[in-house]
mmCIF file of C-alpha atoms in Angstrom:
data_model
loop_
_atom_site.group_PDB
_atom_site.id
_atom_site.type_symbol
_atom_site.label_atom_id
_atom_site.label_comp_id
_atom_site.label_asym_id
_atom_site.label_seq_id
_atom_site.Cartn_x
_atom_site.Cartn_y
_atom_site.Cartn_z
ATOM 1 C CA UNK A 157 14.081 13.794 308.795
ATOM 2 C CA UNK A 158 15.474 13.632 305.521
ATOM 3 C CA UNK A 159 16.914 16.663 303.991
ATOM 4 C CA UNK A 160 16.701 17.081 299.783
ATOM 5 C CA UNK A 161 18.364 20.632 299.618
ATOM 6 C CA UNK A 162 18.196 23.919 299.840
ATOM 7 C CA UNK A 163 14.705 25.592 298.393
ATOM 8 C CA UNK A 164 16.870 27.150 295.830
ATOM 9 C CA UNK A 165 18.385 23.920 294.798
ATOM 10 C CA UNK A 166 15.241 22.395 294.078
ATOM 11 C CA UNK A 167 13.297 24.649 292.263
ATOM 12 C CA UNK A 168 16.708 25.304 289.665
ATOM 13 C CA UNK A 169 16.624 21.138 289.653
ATOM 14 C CA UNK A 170 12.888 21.355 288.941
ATOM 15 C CA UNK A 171 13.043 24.355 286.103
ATOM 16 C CA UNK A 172 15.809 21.965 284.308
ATOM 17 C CA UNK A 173 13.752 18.914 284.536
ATOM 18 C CA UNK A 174 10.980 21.042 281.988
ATOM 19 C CA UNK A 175 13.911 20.592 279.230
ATOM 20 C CA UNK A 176 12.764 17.197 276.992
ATOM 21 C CA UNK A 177 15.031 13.956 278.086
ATOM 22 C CA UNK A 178 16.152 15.541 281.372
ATOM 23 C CA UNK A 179 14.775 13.583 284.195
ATOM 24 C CA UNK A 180 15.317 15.001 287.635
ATOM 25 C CA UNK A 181 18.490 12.783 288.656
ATOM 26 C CA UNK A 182 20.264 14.323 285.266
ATOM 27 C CA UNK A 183 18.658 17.625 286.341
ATOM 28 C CA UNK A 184 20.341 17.265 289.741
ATOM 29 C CA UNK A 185 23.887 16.221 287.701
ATOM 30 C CA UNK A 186 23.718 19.450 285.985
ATOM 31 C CA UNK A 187 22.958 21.693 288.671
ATOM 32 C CA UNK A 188 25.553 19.839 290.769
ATOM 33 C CA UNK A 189 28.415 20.363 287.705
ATOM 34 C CA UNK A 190 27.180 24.124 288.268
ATOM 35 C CA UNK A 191 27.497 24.525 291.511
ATOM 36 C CA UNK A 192 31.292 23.625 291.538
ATOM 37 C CA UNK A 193 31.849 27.238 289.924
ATOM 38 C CA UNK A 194 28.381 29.055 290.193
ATOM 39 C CA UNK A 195 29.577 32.701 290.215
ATOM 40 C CA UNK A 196 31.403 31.548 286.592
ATOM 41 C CA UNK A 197 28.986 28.770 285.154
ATOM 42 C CA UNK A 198 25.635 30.284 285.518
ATOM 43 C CA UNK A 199 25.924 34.237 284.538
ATOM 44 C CA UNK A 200 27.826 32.099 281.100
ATOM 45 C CA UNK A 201 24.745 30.073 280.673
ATOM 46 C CA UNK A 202 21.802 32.667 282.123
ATOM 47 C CA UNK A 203 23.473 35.181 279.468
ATOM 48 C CA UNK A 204 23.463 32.980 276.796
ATOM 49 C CA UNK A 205 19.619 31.879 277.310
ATOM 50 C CA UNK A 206 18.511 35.553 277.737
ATOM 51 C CA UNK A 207 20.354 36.922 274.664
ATOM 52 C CA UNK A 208 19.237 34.057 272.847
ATOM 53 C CA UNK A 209 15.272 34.970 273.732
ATOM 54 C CA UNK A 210 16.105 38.678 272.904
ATOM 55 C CA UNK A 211 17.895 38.134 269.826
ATOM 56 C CA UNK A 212 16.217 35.669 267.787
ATOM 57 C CA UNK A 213 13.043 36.354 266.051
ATOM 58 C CA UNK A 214 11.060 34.574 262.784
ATOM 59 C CA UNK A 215 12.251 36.104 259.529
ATOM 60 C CA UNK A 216 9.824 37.882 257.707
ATOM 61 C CA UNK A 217 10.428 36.434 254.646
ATOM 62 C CA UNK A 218 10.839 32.354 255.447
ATOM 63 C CA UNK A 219 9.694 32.928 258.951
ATOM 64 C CA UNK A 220 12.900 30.550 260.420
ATOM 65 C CA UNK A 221 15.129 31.910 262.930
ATOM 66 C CA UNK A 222 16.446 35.367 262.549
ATOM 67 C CA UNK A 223 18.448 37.631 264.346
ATOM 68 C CA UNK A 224 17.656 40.301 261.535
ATOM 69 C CA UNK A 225 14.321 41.410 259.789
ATOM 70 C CA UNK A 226 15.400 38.634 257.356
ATOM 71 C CA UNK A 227 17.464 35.312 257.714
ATOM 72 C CA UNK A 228 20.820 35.117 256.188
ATOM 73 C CA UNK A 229 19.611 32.768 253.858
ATOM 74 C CA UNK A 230 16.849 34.953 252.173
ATOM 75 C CA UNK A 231 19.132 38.044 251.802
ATOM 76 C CA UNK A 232 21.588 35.450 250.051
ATOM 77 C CA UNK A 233 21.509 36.303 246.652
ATOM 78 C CA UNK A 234 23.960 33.434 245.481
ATOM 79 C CA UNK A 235 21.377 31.358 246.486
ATOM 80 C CA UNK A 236 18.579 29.986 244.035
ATOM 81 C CA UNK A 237 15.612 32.273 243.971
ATOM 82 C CA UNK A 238 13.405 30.360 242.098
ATOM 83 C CA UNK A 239 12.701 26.432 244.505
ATOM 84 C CA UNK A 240 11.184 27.301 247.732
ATOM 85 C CA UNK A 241 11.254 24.364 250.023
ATOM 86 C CA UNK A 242 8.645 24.163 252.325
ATOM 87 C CA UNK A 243 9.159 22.831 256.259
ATOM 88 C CA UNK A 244 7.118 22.271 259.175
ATOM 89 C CA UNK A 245 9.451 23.759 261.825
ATOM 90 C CA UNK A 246 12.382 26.464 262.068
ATOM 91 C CA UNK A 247 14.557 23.599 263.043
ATOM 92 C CA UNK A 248 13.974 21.888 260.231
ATOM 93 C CA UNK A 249 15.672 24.484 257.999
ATOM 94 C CA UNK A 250 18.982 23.830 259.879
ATOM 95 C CA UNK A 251 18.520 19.911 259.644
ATOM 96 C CA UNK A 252 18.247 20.543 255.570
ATOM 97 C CA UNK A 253 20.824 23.126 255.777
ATOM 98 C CA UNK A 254 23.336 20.351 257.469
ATOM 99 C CA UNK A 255 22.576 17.934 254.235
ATOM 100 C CA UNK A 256 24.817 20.646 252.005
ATOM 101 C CA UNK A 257 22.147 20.004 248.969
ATOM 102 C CA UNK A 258 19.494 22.188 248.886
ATOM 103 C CA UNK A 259 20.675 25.992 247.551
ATOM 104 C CA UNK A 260 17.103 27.365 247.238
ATOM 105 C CA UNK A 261 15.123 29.112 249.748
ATOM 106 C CA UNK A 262 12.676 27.700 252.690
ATOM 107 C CA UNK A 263 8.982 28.801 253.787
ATOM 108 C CA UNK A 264 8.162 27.638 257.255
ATOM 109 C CA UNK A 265 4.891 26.359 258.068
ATOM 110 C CA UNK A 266 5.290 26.547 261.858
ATOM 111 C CA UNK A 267 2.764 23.236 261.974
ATOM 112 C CA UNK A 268 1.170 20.891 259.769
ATOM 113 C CA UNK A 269 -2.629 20.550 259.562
ATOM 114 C CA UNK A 270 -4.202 18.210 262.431
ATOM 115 C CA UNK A 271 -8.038 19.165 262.184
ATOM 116 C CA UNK A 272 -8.502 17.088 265.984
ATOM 117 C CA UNK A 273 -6.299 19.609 267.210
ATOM 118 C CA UNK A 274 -7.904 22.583 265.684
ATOM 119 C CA UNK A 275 -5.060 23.416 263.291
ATOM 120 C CA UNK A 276 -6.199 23.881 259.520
ATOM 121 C CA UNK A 277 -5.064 25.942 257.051
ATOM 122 C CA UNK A 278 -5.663 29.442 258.341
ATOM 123 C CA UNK A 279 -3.817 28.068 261.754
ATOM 124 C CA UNK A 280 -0.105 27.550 259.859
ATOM 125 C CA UNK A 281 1.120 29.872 256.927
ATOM 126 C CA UNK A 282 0.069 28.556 253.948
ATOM 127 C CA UNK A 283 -1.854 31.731 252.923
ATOM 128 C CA UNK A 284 2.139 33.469 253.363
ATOM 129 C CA UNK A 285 3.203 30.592 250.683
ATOM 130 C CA UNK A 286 0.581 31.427 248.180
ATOM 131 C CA UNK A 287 1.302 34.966 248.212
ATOM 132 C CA UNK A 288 4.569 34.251 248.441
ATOM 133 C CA UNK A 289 4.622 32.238 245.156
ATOM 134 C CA UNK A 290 2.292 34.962 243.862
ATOM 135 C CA UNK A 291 4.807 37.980 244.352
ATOM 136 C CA UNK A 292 7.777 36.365 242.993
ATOM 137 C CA UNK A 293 9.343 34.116 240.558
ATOM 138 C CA UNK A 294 9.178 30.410 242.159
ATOM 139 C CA UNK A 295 9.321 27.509 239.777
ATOM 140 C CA UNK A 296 9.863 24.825 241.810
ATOM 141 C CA UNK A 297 8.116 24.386 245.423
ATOM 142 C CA UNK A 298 9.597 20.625 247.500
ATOM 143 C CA UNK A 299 7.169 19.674 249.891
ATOM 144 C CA UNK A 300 9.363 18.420 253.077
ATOM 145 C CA UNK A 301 7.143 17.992 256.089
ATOM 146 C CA UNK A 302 7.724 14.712 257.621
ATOM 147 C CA UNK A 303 6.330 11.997 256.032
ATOM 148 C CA UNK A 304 4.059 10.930 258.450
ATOM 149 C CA UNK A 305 0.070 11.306 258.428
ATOM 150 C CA UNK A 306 -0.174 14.673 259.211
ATOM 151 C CA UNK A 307 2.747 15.653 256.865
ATOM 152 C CA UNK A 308 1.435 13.538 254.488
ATOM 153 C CA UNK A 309 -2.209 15.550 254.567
ATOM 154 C CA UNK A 310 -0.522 18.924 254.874
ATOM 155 C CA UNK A 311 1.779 18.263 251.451
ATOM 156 C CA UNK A 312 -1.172 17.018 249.673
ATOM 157 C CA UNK A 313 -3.189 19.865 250.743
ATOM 158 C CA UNK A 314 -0.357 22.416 249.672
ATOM 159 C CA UNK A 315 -0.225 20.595 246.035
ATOM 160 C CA UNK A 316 -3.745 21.146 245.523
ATOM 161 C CA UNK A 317 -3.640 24.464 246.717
ATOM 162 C CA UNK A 318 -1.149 25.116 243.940
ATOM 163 C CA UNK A 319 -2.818 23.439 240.831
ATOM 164 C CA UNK A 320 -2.744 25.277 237.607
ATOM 165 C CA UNK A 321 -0.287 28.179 238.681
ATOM 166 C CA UNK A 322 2.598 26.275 236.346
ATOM 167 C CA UNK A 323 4.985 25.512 239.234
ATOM 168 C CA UNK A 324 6.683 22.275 239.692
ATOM 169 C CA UNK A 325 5.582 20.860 242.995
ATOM 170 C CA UNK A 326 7.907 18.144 244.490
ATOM 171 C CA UNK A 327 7.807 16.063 247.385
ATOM 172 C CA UNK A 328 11.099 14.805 249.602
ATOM 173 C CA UNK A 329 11.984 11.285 248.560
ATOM 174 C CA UNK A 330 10.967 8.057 250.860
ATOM 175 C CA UNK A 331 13.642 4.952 251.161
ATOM 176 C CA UNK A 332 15.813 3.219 253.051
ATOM 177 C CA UNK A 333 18.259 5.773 255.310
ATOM 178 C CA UNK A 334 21.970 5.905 254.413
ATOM 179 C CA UNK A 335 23.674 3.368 256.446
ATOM 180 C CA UNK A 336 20.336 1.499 256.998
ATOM 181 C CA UNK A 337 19.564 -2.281 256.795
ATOM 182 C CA UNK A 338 17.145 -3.795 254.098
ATOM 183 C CA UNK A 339 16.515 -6.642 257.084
ATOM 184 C CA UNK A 340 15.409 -4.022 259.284
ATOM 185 C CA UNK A 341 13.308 -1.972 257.190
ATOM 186 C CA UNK A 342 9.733 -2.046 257.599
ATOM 187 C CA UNK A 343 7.401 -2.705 254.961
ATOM 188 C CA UNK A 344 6.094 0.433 253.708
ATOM 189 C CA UNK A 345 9.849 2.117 253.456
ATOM 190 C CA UNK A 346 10.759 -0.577 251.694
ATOM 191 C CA UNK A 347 7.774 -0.566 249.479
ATOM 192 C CA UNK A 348 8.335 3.186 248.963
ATOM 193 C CA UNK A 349 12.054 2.641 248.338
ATOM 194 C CA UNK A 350 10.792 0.182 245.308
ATOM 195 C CA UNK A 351 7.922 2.163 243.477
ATOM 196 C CA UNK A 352 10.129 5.227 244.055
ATOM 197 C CA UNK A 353 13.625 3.896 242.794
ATOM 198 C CA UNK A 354 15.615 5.823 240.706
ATOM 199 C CA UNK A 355 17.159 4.883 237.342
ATOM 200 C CA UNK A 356 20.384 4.250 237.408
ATOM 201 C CA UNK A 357 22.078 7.308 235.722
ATOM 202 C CA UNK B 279 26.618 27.970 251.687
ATOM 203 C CA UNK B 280 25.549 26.113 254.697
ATOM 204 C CA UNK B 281 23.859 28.428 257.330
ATOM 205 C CA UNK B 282 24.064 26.714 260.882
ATOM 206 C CA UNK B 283 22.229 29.106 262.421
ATOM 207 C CA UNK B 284 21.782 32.405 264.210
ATOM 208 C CA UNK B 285 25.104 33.479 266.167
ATOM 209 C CA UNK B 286 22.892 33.900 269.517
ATOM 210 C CA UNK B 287 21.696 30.451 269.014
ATOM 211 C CA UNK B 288 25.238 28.808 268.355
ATOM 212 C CA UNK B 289 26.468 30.623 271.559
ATOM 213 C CA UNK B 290 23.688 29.517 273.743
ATOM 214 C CA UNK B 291 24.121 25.639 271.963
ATOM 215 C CA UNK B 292 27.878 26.329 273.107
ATOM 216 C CA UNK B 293 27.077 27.223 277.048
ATOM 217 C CA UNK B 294 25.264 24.115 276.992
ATOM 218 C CA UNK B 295 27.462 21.990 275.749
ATOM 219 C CA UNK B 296 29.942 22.946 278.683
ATOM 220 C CA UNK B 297 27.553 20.688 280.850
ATOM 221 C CA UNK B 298 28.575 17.193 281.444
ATOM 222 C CA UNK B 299 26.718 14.642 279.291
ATOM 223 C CA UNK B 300 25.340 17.281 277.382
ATOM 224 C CA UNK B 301 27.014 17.028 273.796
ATOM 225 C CA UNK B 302 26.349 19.588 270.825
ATOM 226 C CA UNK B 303 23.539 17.964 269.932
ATOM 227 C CA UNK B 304 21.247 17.188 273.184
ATOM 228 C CA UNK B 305 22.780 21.072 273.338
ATOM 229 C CA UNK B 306 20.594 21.916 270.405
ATOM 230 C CA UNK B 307 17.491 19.713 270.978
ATOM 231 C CA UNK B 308 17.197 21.499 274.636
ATOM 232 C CA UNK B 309 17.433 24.933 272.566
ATOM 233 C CA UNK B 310 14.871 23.920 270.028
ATOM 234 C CA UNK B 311 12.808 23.196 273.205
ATOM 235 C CA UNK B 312 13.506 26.917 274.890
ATOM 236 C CA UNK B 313 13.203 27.928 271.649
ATOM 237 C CA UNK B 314 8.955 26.717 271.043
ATOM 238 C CA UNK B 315 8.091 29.304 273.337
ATOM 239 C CA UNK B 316 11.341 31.231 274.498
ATOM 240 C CA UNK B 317 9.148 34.057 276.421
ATOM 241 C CA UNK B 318 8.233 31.683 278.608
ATOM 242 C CA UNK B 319 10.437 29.116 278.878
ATOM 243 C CA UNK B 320 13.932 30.822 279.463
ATOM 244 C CA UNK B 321 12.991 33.336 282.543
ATOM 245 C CA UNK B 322 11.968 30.123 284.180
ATOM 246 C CA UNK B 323 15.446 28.674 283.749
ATOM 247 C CA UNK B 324 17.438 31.481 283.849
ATOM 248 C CA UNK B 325 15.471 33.066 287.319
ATOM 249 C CA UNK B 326 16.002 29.347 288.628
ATOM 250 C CA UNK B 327 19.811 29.686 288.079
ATOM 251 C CA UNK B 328 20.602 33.199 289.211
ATOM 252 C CA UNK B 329 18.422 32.620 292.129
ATOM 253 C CA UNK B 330 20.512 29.464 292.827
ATOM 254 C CA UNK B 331 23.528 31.039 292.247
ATOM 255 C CA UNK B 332 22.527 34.288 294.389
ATOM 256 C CA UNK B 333 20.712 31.931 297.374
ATOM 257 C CA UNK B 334 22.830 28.639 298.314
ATOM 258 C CA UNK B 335 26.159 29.343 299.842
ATOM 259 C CA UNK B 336 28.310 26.803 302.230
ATOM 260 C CA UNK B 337 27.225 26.019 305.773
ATOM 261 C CA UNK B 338 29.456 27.758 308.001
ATOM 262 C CA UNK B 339 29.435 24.242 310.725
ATOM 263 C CA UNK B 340 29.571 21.340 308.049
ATOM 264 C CA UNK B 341 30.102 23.132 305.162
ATOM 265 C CA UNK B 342 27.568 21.430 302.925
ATOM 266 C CA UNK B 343 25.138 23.783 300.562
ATOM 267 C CA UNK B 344 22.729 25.678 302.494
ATOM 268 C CA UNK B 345 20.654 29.104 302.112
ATOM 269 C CA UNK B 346 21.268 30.605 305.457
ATOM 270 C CA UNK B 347 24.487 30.511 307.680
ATOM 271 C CA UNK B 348 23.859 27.495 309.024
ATOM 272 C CA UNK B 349 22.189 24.407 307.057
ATOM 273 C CA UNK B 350 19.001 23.099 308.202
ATOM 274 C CA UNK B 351 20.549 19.764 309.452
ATOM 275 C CA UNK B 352 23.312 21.924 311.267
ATOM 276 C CA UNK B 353 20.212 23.261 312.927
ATOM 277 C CA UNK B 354 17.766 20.529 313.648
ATOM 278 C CA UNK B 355 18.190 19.614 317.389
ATOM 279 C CA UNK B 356 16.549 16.751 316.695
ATOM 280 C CA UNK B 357 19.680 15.024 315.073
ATOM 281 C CA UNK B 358 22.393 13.383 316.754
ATOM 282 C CA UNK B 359 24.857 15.809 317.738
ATOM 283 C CA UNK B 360 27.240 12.609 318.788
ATOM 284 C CA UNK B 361 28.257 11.482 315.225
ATOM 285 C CA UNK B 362 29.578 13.425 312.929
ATOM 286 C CA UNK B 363 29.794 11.560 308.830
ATOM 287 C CA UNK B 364 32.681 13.018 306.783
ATOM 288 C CA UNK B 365 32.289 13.098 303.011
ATOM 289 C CA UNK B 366 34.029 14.804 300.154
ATOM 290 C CA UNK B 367 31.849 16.677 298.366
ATOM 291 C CA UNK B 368 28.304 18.515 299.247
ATOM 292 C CA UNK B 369 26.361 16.789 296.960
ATOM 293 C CA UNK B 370 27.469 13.733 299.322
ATOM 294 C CA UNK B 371 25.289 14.753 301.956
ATOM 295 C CA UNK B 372 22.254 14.677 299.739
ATOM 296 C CA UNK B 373 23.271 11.117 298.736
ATOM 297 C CA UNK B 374 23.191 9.801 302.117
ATOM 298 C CA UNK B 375 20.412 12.041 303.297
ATOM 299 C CA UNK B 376 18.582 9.544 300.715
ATOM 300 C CA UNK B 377 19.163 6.511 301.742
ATOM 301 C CA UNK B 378 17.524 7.592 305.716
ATOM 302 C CA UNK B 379 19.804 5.584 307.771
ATOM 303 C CA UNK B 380 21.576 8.467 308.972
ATOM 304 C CA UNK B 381 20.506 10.758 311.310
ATOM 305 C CA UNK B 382 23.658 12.555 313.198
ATOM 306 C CA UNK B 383 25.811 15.575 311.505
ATOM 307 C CA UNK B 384 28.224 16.031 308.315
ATOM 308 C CA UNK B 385 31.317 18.134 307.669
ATOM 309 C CA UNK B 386 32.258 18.390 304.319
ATOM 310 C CA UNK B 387 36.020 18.361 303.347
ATOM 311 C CA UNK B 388 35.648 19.830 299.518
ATOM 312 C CA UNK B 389 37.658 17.411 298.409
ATOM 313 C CA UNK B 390 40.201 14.398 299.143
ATOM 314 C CA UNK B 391 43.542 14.187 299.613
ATOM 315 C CA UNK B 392 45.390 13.904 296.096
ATOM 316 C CA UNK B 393 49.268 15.108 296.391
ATOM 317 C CA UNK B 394 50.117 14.462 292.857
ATOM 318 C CA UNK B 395 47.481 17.221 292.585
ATOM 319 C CA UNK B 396 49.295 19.215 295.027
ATOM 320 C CA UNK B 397 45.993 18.929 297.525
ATOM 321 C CA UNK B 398 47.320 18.090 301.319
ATOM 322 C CA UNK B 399 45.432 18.094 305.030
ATOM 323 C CA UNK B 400 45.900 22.041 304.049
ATOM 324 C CA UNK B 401 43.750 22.678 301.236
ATOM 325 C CA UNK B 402 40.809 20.715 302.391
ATOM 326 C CA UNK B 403 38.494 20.967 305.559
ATOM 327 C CA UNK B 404 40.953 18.764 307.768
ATOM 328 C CA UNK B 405 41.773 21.281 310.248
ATOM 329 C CA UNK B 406 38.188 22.295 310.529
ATOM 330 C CA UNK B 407 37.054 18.520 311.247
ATOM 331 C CA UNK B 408 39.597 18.446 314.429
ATOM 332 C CA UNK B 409 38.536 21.617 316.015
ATOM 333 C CA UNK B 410 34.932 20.633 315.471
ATOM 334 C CA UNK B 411 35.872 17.455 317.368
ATOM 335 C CA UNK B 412 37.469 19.610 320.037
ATOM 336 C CA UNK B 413 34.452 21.778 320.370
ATOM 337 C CA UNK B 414 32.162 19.414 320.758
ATOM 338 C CA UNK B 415 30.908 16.015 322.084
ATOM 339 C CA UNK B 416 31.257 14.273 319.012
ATOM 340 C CA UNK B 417 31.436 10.308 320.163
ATOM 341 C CA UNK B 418 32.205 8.625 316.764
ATOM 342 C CA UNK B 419 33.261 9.662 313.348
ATOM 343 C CA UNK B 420 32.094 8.056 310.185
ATOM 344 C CA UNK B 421 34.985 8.475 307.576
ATOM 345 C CA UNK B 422 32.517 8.039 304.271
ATOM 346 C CA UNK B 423 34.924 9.204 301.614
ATOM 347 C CA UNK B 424 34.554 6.988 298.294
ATOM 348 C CA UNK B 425 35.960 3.395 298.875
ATOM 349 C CA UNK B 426 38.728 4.750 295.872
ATOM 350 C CA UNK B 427 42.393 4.849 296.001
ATOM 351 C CA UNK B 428 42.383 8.800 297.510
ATOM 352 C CA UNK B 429 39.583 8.462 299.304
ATOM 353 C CA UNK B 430 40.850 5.530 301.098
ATOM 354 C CA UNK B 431 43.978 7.581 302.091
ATOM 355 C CA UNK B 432 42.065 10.839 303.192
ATOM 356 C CA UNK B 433 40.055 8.729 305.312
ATOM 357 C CA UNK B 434 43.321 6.655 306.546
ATOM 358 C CA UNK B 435 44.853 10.554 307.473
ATOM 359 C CA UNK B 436 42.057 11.318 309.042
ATOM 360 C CA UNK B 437 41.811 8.361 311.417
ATOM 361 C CA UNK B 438 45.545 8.848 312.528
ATOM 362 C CA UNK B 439 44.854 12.221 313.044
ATOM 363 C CA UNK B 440 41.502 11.124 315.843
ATOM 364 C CA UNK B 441 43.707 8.875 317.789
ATOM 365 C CA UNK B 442 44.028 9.266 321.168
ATOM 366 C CA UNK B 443 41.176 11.562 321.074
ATOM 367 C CA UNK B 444 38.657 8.369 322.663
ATOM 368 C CA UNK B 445 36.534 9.027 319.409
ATOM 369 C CA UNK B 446 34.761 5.938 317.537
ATOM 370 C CA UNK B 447 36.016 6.474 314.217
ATOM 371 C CA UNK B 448 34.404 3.942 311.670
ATOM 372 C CA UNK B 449 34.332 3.245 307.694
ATOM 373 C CA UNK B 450 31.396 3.148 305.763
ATOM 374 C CA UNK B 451 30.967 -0.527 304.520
ATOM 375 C CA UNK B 452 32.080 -1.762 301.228
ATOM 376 C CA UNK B 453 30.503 -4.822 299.287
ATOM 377 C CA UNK B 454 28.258 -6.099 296.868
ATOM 378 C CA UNK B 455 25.843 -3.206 295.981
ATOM 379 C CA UNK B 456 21.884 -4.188 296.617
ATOM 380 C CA UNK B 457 20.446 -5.719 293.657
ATOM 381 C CA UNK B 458 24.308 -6.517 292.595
ATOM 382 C CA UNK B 459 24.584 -10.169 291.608
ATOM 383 C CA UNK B 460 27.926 -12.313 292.742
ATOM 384 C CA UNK B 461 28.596 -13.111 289.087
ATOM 385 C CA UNK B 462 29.352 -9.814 288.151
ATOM 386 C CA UNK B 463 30.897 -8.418 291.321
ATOM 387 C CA UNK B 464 35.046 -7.526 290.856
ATOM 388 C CA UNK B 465 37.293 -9.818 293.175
ATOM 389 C CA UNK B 466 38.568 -6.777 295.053
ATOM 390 C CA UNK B 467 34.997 -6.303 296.223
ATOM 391 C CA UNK B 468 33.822 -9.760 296.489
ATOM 392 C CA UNK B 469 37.253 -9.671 299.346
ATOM 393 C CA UNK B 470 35.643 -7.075 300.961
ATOM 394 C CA UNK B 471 31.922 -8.583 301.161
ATOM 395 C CA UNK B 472 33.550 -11.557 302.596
ATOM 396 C CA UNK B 473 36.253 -10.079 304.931
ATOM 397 C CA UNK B 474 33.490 -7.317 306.108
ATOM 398 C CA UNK B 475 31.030 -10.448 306.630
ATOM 399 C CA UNK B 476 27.771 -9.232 309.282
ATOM 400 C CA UNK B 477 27.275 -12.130 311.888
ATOM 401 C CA UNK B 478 23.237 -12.935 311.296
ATOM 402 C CA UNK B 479 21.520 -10.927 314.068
#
């Protein structure tokens, strides 16, 4: 009779093989690396998790992470309050963050529209962007969902949406990635990366 | 000013980054993950751990994990109680339990023999291993420490230590692994496939 481990064992090896990429031999590595110190490696971990899911909340403003009624970044006030940049995700504000050059402020989405899954405009916060632009002094908004079909549709939808209220509306640029290979580019990046190129300044 | 994030978050990224294999980033996608539906998601996890942590404890015969005082292959009379398989580390046993060739006991030395380490017979379950031979009716002993430099000398102690005690003491075999192709295979173990040839039942 083979024997895989106490009940325990299994069910911490199953709860880690939820987490995206982690298989359950990589789940079993983990747990194994834990259980060479348990009384010191888990409570660290278990701790972090659990203040993590009682600390952070959406800001009120941007609706990204928070640990506050607003994020740093919207209480900044060296930062520019007049280009909102618009995201699909609260991750994606720390991606954009990383970049070092956007200075503006962010409105999160939290989705783009998919109408076969039920999501259209009243399902992400696009009514919280128009009021938003309403109750304050934006004069630029970038559109940065991914730019993928659904991204794409939501953007568009977003620039209509804000026809005829005299704000700039931008979209993130398409191209080739830094470090990236004009031999293995596919066709419509590289088309993009033509009938979007930039003058030379 | 770049805003990485909320200090909850960067300390939860941290504790698991302390994983092995885990780097800051997978650290961070894994959070994002918790982090689509944290209510839900990190009591799963974080019961899973503490329960682990709380539950499994050594087997007080082989010393392998276990959840009572003695593990459930300790306890299953339907094993061999005449061979006894000595590995290193508990998360041994669940290798070989695996693999279903084996079907006698373990005892678990928590480590090998390493004196640049300052780790002698003392510090790991050596002593243990002879008066469980003593005790019992143990016939032969299967030394199955890794075929590595101190693993090779732990089991090499251990066999000096069984003489004259009209015990089978054996080696687990070392060769080309299954699926392994001769082209690839080092010289050292190549020796040993040929050296450790089976006669063709």
């Amino acid at each position: 009779m083979k024997y895989i481990g106490p009940p325990s064992f299994i069910k911490a090896v199953q709860a880690l093989s939820l987490l995206p990429g982690v298989g359950e031999k990589t789940a079993q590595r983990l747990i194994f690396s834990l259980m060479k110190n348990p009384s010191e490696k888990i409570p660290t971990l278990t701790n972090a998790l659990t203040e993590l899911m009682s600390h952070v909340r959406l800001c009120s403003s941007c609706f990204g992470y928070s640990e506050e009624v607003q994020c740093p970044i919207c209480t900044d006030h060296h930062r520019d309050q007049s280009v909102l940049c618009v995201v699909e995700d609260p991750t994606n504000v720390f991606a954009i963050e990383r970049s070092g050059q956007f200075h503006g402020l962010y409105h999160v989405l939290g989705g783009v529209l998919a109408p076969l899954d039920g999501i259209g405009p009243e399902q992400i916060r696009i009514g919280e962007l128009m009021k938003r632009v309403e109750a304050s002094t934006i004069k630029e908004v970038i559109l940065a969902t991914s730019p993928n079909v659904e991204g794409d549709a939501t953007a568009l939808y977003i620039s209509h949406a804000l026809e005829g209220k005299s704000i700039k509306v931008s979209r993130i640029a398409q191209g080739i990635p830094t470090g990236g290979s004009l031999e293995y580019t596919d066709q419509y990046t590289l088309g993009r990366a033509i009938t979007d190129r930039r003058l030379w300044a």
